[in-house]
XYZ file of C-alpha atoms in Angstrom:
565
model
C 8.404 -55.896 -22.001
C 5.897 -57.362 -24.987
C 3.117 -60.164 -24.977
C 5.812 -62.612 -27.388
C 9.010 -62.176 -24.959
C 6.118 -62.247 -21.444
C 6.626 -66.042 -23.067
C 9.920 -66.122 -22.700
C 11.431 -68.116 -19.624
C 13.497 -65.412 -18.741
C 10.786 -63.806 -16.488
C 8.051 -65.664 -16.686
C 8.475 -69.821 -16.698
C 5.293 -70.878 -14.343
C 6.432 -73.162 -11.386
C 5.824 -77.102 -10.748
C 3.927 -76.455 -7.308
C 1.158 -75.440 -9.728
C 0.993 -78.912 -10.695
C 1.015 -77.665 -14.773
C 1.920 -79.336 -17.667
C 2.812 -76.646 -20.245
C 4.892 -74.871 -22.777
C 6.955 -72.190 -22.544
C 8.784 -71.951 -25.082
C 8.955 -71.494 -28.228
C 6.396 -68.545 -28.228
C 3.423 -69.473 -30.680
C 3.203 -67.380 -33.558
C 6.758 -67.007 -33.649
C 8.665 -66.430 -36.956
C 12.418 -67.212 -37.407
C 15.311 -67.128 -39.710
C 18.008 -69.445 -37.469
C 16.455 -73.711 -38.736
C 17.376 -74.825 -35.060
C 14.920 -74.271 -31.572
C 15.029 -75.639 -27.993
C 11.366 -76.442 -26.969
C 10.969 -75.846 -23.717
C 8.381 -76.823 -21.406
C 7.172 -77.882 -18.013
C 5.938 -81.230 -16.476
C 3.981 -81.577 -12.790
C 5.313 -83.209 -9.975
C 5.687 -86.935 -10.271
C 5.685 -87.072 -14.483
C 8.993 -88.922 -15.617
C 7.965 -88.064 -19.144
C 5.972 -86.273 -21.531
C 5.047 -87.040 -25.801
C 5.792 -83.980 -27.471
C 4.282 -84.426 -31.350
C 6.487 -82.130 -34.218
C 4.844 -81.622 -37.554
C 6.197 -80.061 -40.038
C 5.804 -79.673 -43.860
C 3.931 -82.409 -44.490
C 5.750 -84.604 -41.803
C 4.892 -85.490 -38.367
C 7.334 -87.562 -35.512
C 6.126 -87.844 -31.939
C 9.119 -87.345 -29.149
C 9.423 -88.768 -25.431
C 10.704 -86.702 -23.420
C 12.650 -87.289 -20.080
C 11.163 -84.723 -16.916
C 13.816 -83.276 -14.901
C 12.858 -81.006 -11.879
C 9.427 -80.571 -13.568
C 11.038 -79.583 -16.577
C 11.888 -80.776 -20.621
C 13.575 -79.615 -23.488
C 13.827 -80.958 -27.142
C 16.737 -79.234 -29.818
C 13.800 -79.495 -32.788
C 16.202 -78.889 -36.588
C 13.158 -76.754 -38.045
C 11.839 -77.313 -41.925
C 10.707 -73.739 -43.962
C 7.212 -73.053 -43.672
C 5.163 -73.624 -40.068
C 6.798 -76.384 -37.533
C 4.495 -76.888 -34.858
C 4.793 -78.764 -31.437
C 2.112 -80.501 -29.239
C 2.484 -81.250 -26.017
C 0.175 -84.168 -24.794
C -2.145 -84.397 -21.934
C -1.036 -80.412 -21.434
C -2.990 -79.216 -18.432
C -3.677 -76.184 -20.320
C -5.406 -75.912 -23.684
C -3.904 -73.076 -25.102
C 0.080 -73.551 -23.775
C -0.510 -76.652 -25.574
C -0.161 -76.076 -29.235
C 2.969 -73.197 -29.873
C 2.897 -72.889 -34.009
C 6.569 -71.340 -35.535
C 7.176 -69.960 -38.983
C 10.913 -70.328 -40.282
C 11.684 -68.430 -43.027
C 14.040 -69.612 -45.470
C 15.894 -68.503 -48.670
C 15.222 -65.469 -48.716
C 11.857 -65.347 -47.969
C 10.387 -62.786 -45.927
C 8.035 -63.647 -42.459
C 4.855 -64.179 -42.913
C 2.811 -60.616 -41.212
C 0.116 -63.430 -39.106
C 3.957 -64.277 -37.509
C 6.879 -62.259 -35.006
C 9.596 -62.209 -35.453
C 12.180 -64.250 -32.800
C 15.578 -63.898 -32.997
C 17.978 -66.814 -31.754
C 21.112 -66.475 -29.966
C 22.756 -68.104 -33.022
C 24.299 -71.154 -30.949
C 21.353 -72.368 -29.651
C 22.905 -74.887 -28.034
C 24.372 -73.305 -25.047
C 20.884 -72.639 -23.544
C 20.809 -75.844 -22.288
C 21.543 -76.638 -18.812
C 18.333 -74.493 -17.295
C 20.107 -74.611 -13.762
C 22.739 -72.691 -15.793
C 20.403 -69.278 -15.317
C 17.741 -70.042 -13.029
C 17.335 -71.168 -9.389
C 15.368 -74.283 -10.343
C 14.888 -75.461 -6.553
C 13.975 -73.199 -3.872
C 13.160 -75.046 -0.083
C 13.332 -78.511 -1.831
C 10.577 -76.583 -4.417
C 11.723 -76.459 -8.679
C 10.838 -73.591 -9.140
C 11.888 -71.840 -12.734
C 10.734 -68.367 -11.922
C 14.000 -66.483 -10.796
C 16.719 -66.319 -12.711
C 20.035 -66.434 -10.853
C 22.810 -66.810 -13.653
C 25.616 -68.849 -12.981
C 27.150 -70.073 -16.324
C 29.227 -67.637 -17.538
C 28.649 -66.610 -21.243
C 32.258 -66.135 -21.703
C 34.687 -68.733 -23.337
C 37.083 -69.084 -24.769
C 35.382 -68.940 -28.566
C 32.372 -67.131 -26.850
C 32.671 -63.078 -26.238
C 36.265 -63.353 -24.833
C 36.969 -60.371 -24.871
C 34.108 -60.005 -22.147
C 35.088 -58.279 -18.654
C 38.620 -56.840 -20.014
C 36.929 -53.454 -20.439
C 38.694 -50.854 -17.475
C 35.154 -48.950 -17.448
C 32.751 -52.648 -17.383
C 28.439 -52.327 -17.591
C 27.016 -53.401 -13.890
C 25.768 -56.588 -15.302
C 28.748 -57.608 -17.458
C 30.642 -57.254 -13.680
C 28.544 -59.703 -11.924
C 28.563 -61.774 -14.916
C 24.108 -61.390 -15.064
C 24.035 -61.610 -18.862
C 20.375 -62.399 -18.358
C 19.478 -58.738 -16.690
C 19.331 -57.536 -20.642
C 19.382 -60.457 -22.704
C 17.336 -63.799 -23.326
C 18.642 -66.220 -24.164
C 16.345 -67.811 -24.820
C 15.044 -65.652 -27.899
C 13.636 -62.400 -27.981
C 11.446 -59.703 -30.347
C 14.501 -57.020 -30.727
C 17.555 -57.849 -32.498
C 20.822 -59.220 -30.552
C 18.129 -60.963 -28.131
C 17.969 -57.499 -25.433
C 14.780 -57.674 -23.553
C 13.083 -54.905 -24.155
C 13.456 -52.287 -27.111
C 16.350 -49.943 -27.108
C 15.871 -46.786 -24.725
C 13.416 -49.023 -23.228
C 15.628 -51.608 -21.912
C 17.973 -48.837 -20.324
C 15.270 -47.496 -18.841
C 14.189 -50.689 -17.402
C 17.215 -50.101 -14.858
C 18.115 -46.332 -15.119
C 14.229 -45.331 -14.723
C 14.938 -41.764 -13.298
C 16.245 -40.284 -16.671
C 13.573 -41.359 -18.881
C 11.937 -38.643 -16.818
C 14.535 -36.203 -16.806
C 15.925 -36.632 -20.342
C 11.742 -36.119 -22.030
C 10.991 -32.477 -21.233
C 13.068 -29.052 -23.197
C 15.182 -30.204 -25.705
C 16.608 -33.268 -26.333
C 19.830 -35.139 -27.832
C 18.714 -35.979 -31.062
C 20.323 -39.876 -30.814
C 17.828 -40.096 -26.688
C 14.661 -38.730 -28.378
C 14.999 -41.437 -30.766
C 15.860 -44.404 -28.097
C 19.290 -45.204 -29.203
C 21.797 -44.793 -25.868
C 24.150 -46.659 -28.410
C 25.229 -44.081 -30.518
C 27.641 -42.703 -27.631
C 27.798 -45.594 -25.603
C 28.714 -49.254 -25.227
C 26.360 -51.189 -23.699
C 29.014 -54.320 -21.977
C 32.216 -52.158 -21.397
C 35.061 -49.202 -22.650
C 37.821 -48.089 -21.691
C 36.638 -45.124 -21.248
C 34.813 -42.856 -19.222
C 31.139 -43.568 -18.717
C 31.358 -46.432 -21.825
C 31.436 -44.153 -24.082
C 32.787 -45.056 -27.468
C 35.672 -43.216 -28.154
C 39.046 -42.201 -25.870
C 37.548 -38.385 -25.507
C 34.149 -36.831 -24.957
C 34.987 -34.310 -28.288
C 36.374 -37.118 -30.512
C 32.568 -38.700 -29.667
C 31.425 -35.598 -30.504
C 32.538 -35.384 -33.524
C 31.817 -38.631 -35.346
C 28.345 -36.779 -36.278
C 28.964 -33.773 -35.399
C 32.093 -33.218 -37.957
C 35.722 -31.718 -37.122
C 35.640 -28.694 -38.200
C 34.641 -27.131 -35.595
C 38.119 -28.205 -34.240
C 40.596 -27.168 -36.480
C 40.526 -24.057 -35.548
C 43.092 -21.459 -35.277
C 42.012 -19.770 -31.748
C 40.426 -22.381 -29.891
C 37.590 -22.174 -27.180
C 39.530 -23.504 -24.065
C 36.799 -26.236 -22.918
C 36.924 -27.484 -26.995
C 40.894 -27.245 -26.567
C 40.641 -29.812 -23.530
C 38.039 -32.005 -24.811
C 35.111 -31.223 -22.909
C 32.296 -30.838 -24.663
C 30.063 -31.373 -21.535
C 31.588 -28.457 -20.046
C 28.862 -26.300 -22.169
C 26.589 -28.920 -23.457
C 24.378 -31.661 -21.380
C 24.930 -34.756 -23.824
C 20.945 -35.816 -22.536
C 18.666 -33.246 -22.561
C 18.547 -29.458 -21.201
C 15.526 -26.817 -20.961
C 18.039 -24.391 -22.906
C 18.327 -23.837 -27.049
C 21.468 -26.375 -28.324
C 22.228 -28.270 -25.234
C 23.134 -25.659 -23.436
C 23.733 -26.321 -19.286
C 23.203 -22.841 -18.158
C 20.342 -20.366 -20.361
C 22.044 -17.633 -22.509
C 24.762 -15.253 -20.875
C 24.272 -17.595 -17.599
C 26.178 -19.947 -19.606
C 29.523 -17.937 -20.388
C 29.667 -16.611 -17.323
C 29.476 -19.697 -15.156
C 33.434 -19.759 -16.379
C 33.447 -15.885 -17.329
C 32.094 -14.740 -13.616
C 35.043 -11.607 -13.620
C 33.118 -9.667 -16.659
C 29.690 -9.907 -15.320
C 29.928 -6.934 -14.072
C 31.032 -5.488 -17.163
C 27.590 -6.388 -18.392
C 25.318 -4.238 -16.408
C 25.461 -0.782 -17.576
C 22.377 1.101 -18.685
C 23.427 0.438 -22.487
C 23.902 -3.302 -23.663
C 25.013 -4.754 -27.528
C 21.827 -4.978 -29.001
C 23.238 -8.154 -30.383
C 24.784 -9.137 -26.930
C 20.889 -8.860 -25.636
C 18.718 -10.734 -27.904
C 21.777 -13.519 -28.852
C 24.364 -12.936 -26.280
C 27.971 -13.785 -26.085
C 28.080 -16.020 -29.286
C 26.212 -12.749 -31.760
C 30.423 -12.045 -31.768
C 31.700 -15.032 -30.154
C 32.164 -18.469 -32.136
C 31.492 -21.064 -28.441
C 33.870 -23.846 -30.320
C 36.797 -21.819 -32.133
C 37.556 -19.196 -34.804
C 40.889 -18.194 -36.796
C 40.926 -14.457 -34.698
C 41.781 -13.979 -31.104
C 38.694 -13.472 -29.121
C 37.202 -15.934 -31.396
C 35.571 -13.457 -32.665
C 33.215 -14.118 -35.858
C 34.453 -12.924 -39.082
C 33.625 -12.751 -42.087
C 33.425 -16.652 -44.381
C 33.881 -18.290 -47.247
C 31.542 -19.783 -49.532
C 32.453 -22.910 -47.749
C 31.403 -21.544 -44.832
C 35.279 -21.076 -43.183
C 36.483 -18.476 -41.395
C 38.400 -16.194 -43.667
C 41.829 -15.011 -41.756
C 40.849 -10.820 -42.108
C 43.350 -8.162 -41.921
C 41.354 -6.567 -38.456
C 39.837 -8.895 -36.815
C 37.445 -6.437 -34.580
C 36.546 -4.076 -37.250
C 35.854 -7.277 -39.452
C 33.756 -8.584 -36.234
C 31.816 -5.260 -36.461
C 31.380 -4.626 -39.772
C 28.934 -8.791 -40.415
C 26.526 -6.445 -38.618
C 27.546 -2.646 -39.164
C 27.738 -2.741 -43.346
C 24.506 -4.038 -42.960
C 22.547 -2.114 -40.584
C 24.449 0.995 -40.373
C 24.896 2.056 -44.345
C 26.466 5.540 -43.084
C 28.926 4.494 -41.187
C 30.358 2.491 -44.005
C 29.666 5.961 -46.036
C 31.762 7.310 -43.352
C 34.634 4.932 -43.558
C 35.055 5.252 -47.164
C 36.471 8.616 -46.332
C 38.896 9.696 -47.953
C 40.091 11.081 -44.678
C 39.903 7.885 -41.781
C 39.840 8.087 -37.957
C 43.401 6.472 -37.031
C 41.418 3.515 -34.757
C 39.755 3.430 -37.867
C 42.785 2.773 -40.009
C 44.034 0.457 -37.332
C 40.608 -0.911 -37.609
C 40.636 -0.986 -33.643
C 36.280 -0.499 -33.069
C 37.216 -0.741 -29.151
C 40.185 2.475 -29.004
C 36.559 4.020 -28.083
C 33.785 1.610 -28.167
C 32.842 -1.161 -25.847
C 31.818 -4.119 -27.120
C 29.424 -4.955 -24.075
C 27.847 -2.428 -22.617
C 28.099 1.095 -20.784
C 27.286 3.743 -19.527
C 27.437 6.092 -22.435
C 25.937 7.045 -25.975
C 26.739 4.864 -28.607
C 28.860 2.083 -26.053
C 31.518 4.634 -25.998
C 33.891 3.411 -23.159
C 33.960 6.909 -22.173
C 31.238 10.235 -22.471
C 32.533 11.708 -25.588
C 34.458 14.363 -25.116
C 35.467 13.118 -22.722
C 37.155 9.935 -24.496
C 38.437 12.786 -27.750
C 40.550 14.671 -25.643
C 42.271 10.459 -23.954
C 44.059 11.243 -27.232
C 43.915 15.230 -28.121
C 45.153 15.965 -25.180
C 46.683 19.715 -26.205
C 43.108 20.768 -27.236
C 41.221 18.927 -23.967
C 43.738 20.679 -22.690
C 43.688 24.279 -24.126
C 39.134 24.195 -23.781
C 39.600 23.097 -19.952
C 41.244 26.521 -19.795
C 39.776 28.280 -22.040
C 36.990 31.214 -20.752
C 34.549 30.771 -23.862
C 33.453 27.661 -25.475
C 31.638 26.308 -28.554
C 28.343 25.417 -28.092
C 29.025 21.643 -29.621
C 32.170 21.621 -26.853
C 29.477 23.138 -23.906
C 27.515 19.967 -24.696
C 30.056 17.241 -24.663
C 29.312 16.890 -29.115
C 32.228 16.758 -31.168
C 30.359 14.914 -33.500
C 28.406 17.999 -34.295
C 31.519 18.962 -35.787
C 33.727 15.695 -36.903
C 32.446 12.560 -38.258
C 34.580 10.240 -35.525
C 34.915 7.225 -38.558
C 35.676 9.006 -41.535
C 34.857 12.490 -43.656
C 35.524 12.895 -47.340
C 36.776 16.638 -45.504
C 39.972 17.633 -43.263
C 40.613 16.907 -40.256
C 36.934 14.364 -40.176
C 35.186 17.428 -40.549
C 30.827 16.648 -41.351
C 30.724 19.785 -43.866
C 33.384 21.639 -46.030
C 35.525 24.289 -44.238
C 38.456 26.350 -45.620
C 41.555 25.973 -43.456
C 43.068 28.767 -44.991
C 43.607 32.744 -43.763
C 42.707 33.832 -46.811
C 40.367 33.007 -49.459
C 37.816 34.174 -51.876
C 34.123 33.899 -51.166
C 32.415 30.652 -52.080
C 29.420 29.972 -49.452
C 30.408 26.422 -49.597
C 33.716 27.031 -47.390
C 31.996 27.762 -44.895
C 29.726 25.387 -44.931
C 30.348 23.593 -42.071
C 29.205 27.010 -40.234
C 26.535 27.421 -41.612
C 25.365 23.423 -40.818
C 24.191 25.541 -37.502
C 24.352 29.102 -38.408
C 22.149 31.416 -40.903
C 23.804 31.781 -44.024
C 22.399 35.146 -44.027
C 25.323 37.066 -41.966
C 27.651 36.403 -45.194
C 25.067 37.083 -48.008
C 24.403 41.362 -48.010
C 26.201 43.919 -47.177
C 23.254 45.420 -45.440
C 21.649 42.874 -42.635
C 20.325 42.779 -39.307
C 20.636 38.894 -39.144
C 24.128 39.535 -37.395
C 24.969 41.198 -33.946
C 28.462 41.823 -36.002
C 26.798 45.114 -37.817
C 27.926 49.016 -37.583
C 24.002 49.791 -37.579
C 22.867 47.660 -40.506
C 26.075 47.147 -42.250
C 26.490 44.432 -42.221
C 30.894 43.643 -40.510
C 30.291 39.345 -41.523
C 29.668 40.714 -45.266
C 32.445 43.485 -45.428
C 35.332 40.413 -43.617
C 33.753 37.636 -45.715
C 32.377 38.038 -48.752
C 34.780 39.210 -51.718
C 35.925 38.068 -54.527
C 39.705 37.731 -53.702
C 40.633 37.586 -50.336
C 38.671 37.065 -48.197
C 39.086 36.416 -44.895
C 37.453 32.722 -43.443
C 35.243 32.533 -40.354
C 38.907 31.423 -37.649
C 40.413 34.235 -38.843
C 39.272 35.778 -36.441
C 37.490 33.136 -35.066
C 38.896 30.533 -32.198
C 36.560 26.741 -33.207
C 36.441 24.974 -29.715
C 37.031 27.682 -26.779
C 38.448 30.809 -26.584
C 39.552 33.410 -23.719
C 38.100 35.963 -25.042
C 33.641 36.737 -26.000
C 32.497 35.625 -28.966
C 34.938 33.164 -29.442
C 37.122 35.781 -30.336
C 41.287 34.556 -30.981
C 43.870 36.507 -28.804
C 46.598 35.152 -31.729
C 45.951 35.377 -35.750
C 47.880 32.136 -37.266
C 49.316 34.051 -40.028
C 50.111 31.886 -42.905
C 52.202 29.544 -40.792
C 55.067 32.834 -40.323
C 53.522 34.583 -38.434
C 50.822 35.422 -35.662
C 48.457 38.496 -35.379
C 47.689 39.905 -32.341
C 43.781 40.492 -31.446
C 41.710 42.050 -28.280
C 38.436 42.240 -28.337
C 36.173 44.439 -26.338
C 32.031 43.944 -26.456
C 29.757 46.929 -25.863
C 26.020 46.184 -24.960
C 24.871 47.177 -28.810
C 28.098 46.660 -29.835
C 32.217 46.475 -29.603
C 35.977 46.990 -30.740
C 38.340 45.699 -31.617
C 42.344 45.852 -32.153
C 44.211 44.133 -34.304
C 47.374 43.699 -36.006
C 45.586 43.866 -39.504
C 43.869 47.038 -39.235
C 43.752 50.106 -37.272
C 41.441 50.206 -34.403
C 37.526 49.990 -35.149
C 34.972 50.025 -33.327
C 31.221 49.128 -34.184
C 27.446 49.823 -32.761
C 24.637 48.755 -33.871
C 22.209 51.324 -32.639
C 24.526 54.443 -33.216
C 27.059 53.401 -36.077
C 30.281 54.378 -35.254
C 31.599 56.684 -37.990
C 28.671 58.613 -39.556
């Protein structure tokens, strides 16, 4: 309590047993804006009257006041300016003279005077016995409070006590536990300032709310931003009908207008996730980071324990991708916003959410997706067909190992590869991405580079760029070469087949792309212009091989002992 409030009757009246004649109210140097004031004092045992001098505006009057049970009082009509009260024969000179200042007509209280807030109807404080224990064991006492008089009348505070939930002091009629009916240093005649008043009873909360992230109203000591001090029709004495309405009064209603609402928001239970007073966690969350979500979504916990965790999830938690209040998409996904900060309803919610980050972080991905050939899941905006958004033991957050994932849709190719004896290198290493761009491409079949699909084609190196991303393009560059094993002596048989101005054979004429049952990935059947198939039988030797095929006579080749020479 401040020095000024300490002089008030609420907690500091002296007892007549001390044989004192003193003024106890008002405190000295009080500044007022109310023109009526009751002066209160104590007298010694046996006294029946005391004399009090009132001086103001150049006039002085002396009043003889009766003493009742060692106390006396006088209701004084104050005059603008300084008003001084002097008790004749005071036992303590420091408590026998009091000055107050009445500021009238918009005048400010001088700095030497401290504001004193009075009850607007001063006359109701005349009954000392209404609040004070005036006699204990036949001895007059004024230091104890025992409110018997109700502040609720037909004209004053008529609705008090009618609320469903009542503050403890109100419920028992103890208004003086918080208010000083004579006057106080603070508005509404409360005996302590703001939160200090609440913490006087709720002492344990004071320490709890002093650390970590503190809710702004709590930090500035404004408990009444959220709570009614007397009564409420709502639990916890809240000012509004439910917690969501209360929070929205400050935080706005925009987050309540989404198509898909998070269940706690929908059920008006903000404190399911947020502490209303303070928290050791960011945003006043009751749990830290991802553990906040696991408090309800416990069944998903295992899903986040894999080796590769989505980077935003690791850094920011679930709210990197999900709006914890709601959004315009399933799963409360964050998507693009308009200039006013409102979510735009997207055609493909999942892809829109993914591209919020990936459009900036992976420009190569954006370029792929813009290709003339798009992977079907990309066309449909279904990123999660192939990727898990949370964590996985596979690279690139894939649902399954790469080849297994591809073959879960491309089943026919998968079965052919599984049954084949000889597999292409990228197939052996489960690296479909070596040849295909899985999001989109400018080439057919999502190929990483150009590759002709024709049986016969006029020779251009770019027709085989896909193959030459790995294989040496010298194998088709010259008629005579030792850069290939497919040669008869030094005659380059790749060149002979491929490098023709007209109707050169393509790589896929003789070779299977994924896998085959013959060495060197040789085909068993060659598709010919969609009309027929040509059989091919290849027999390797240590230094060459032989080919029996429908497009020419059986032929052999040998690198060391050229055939036909």
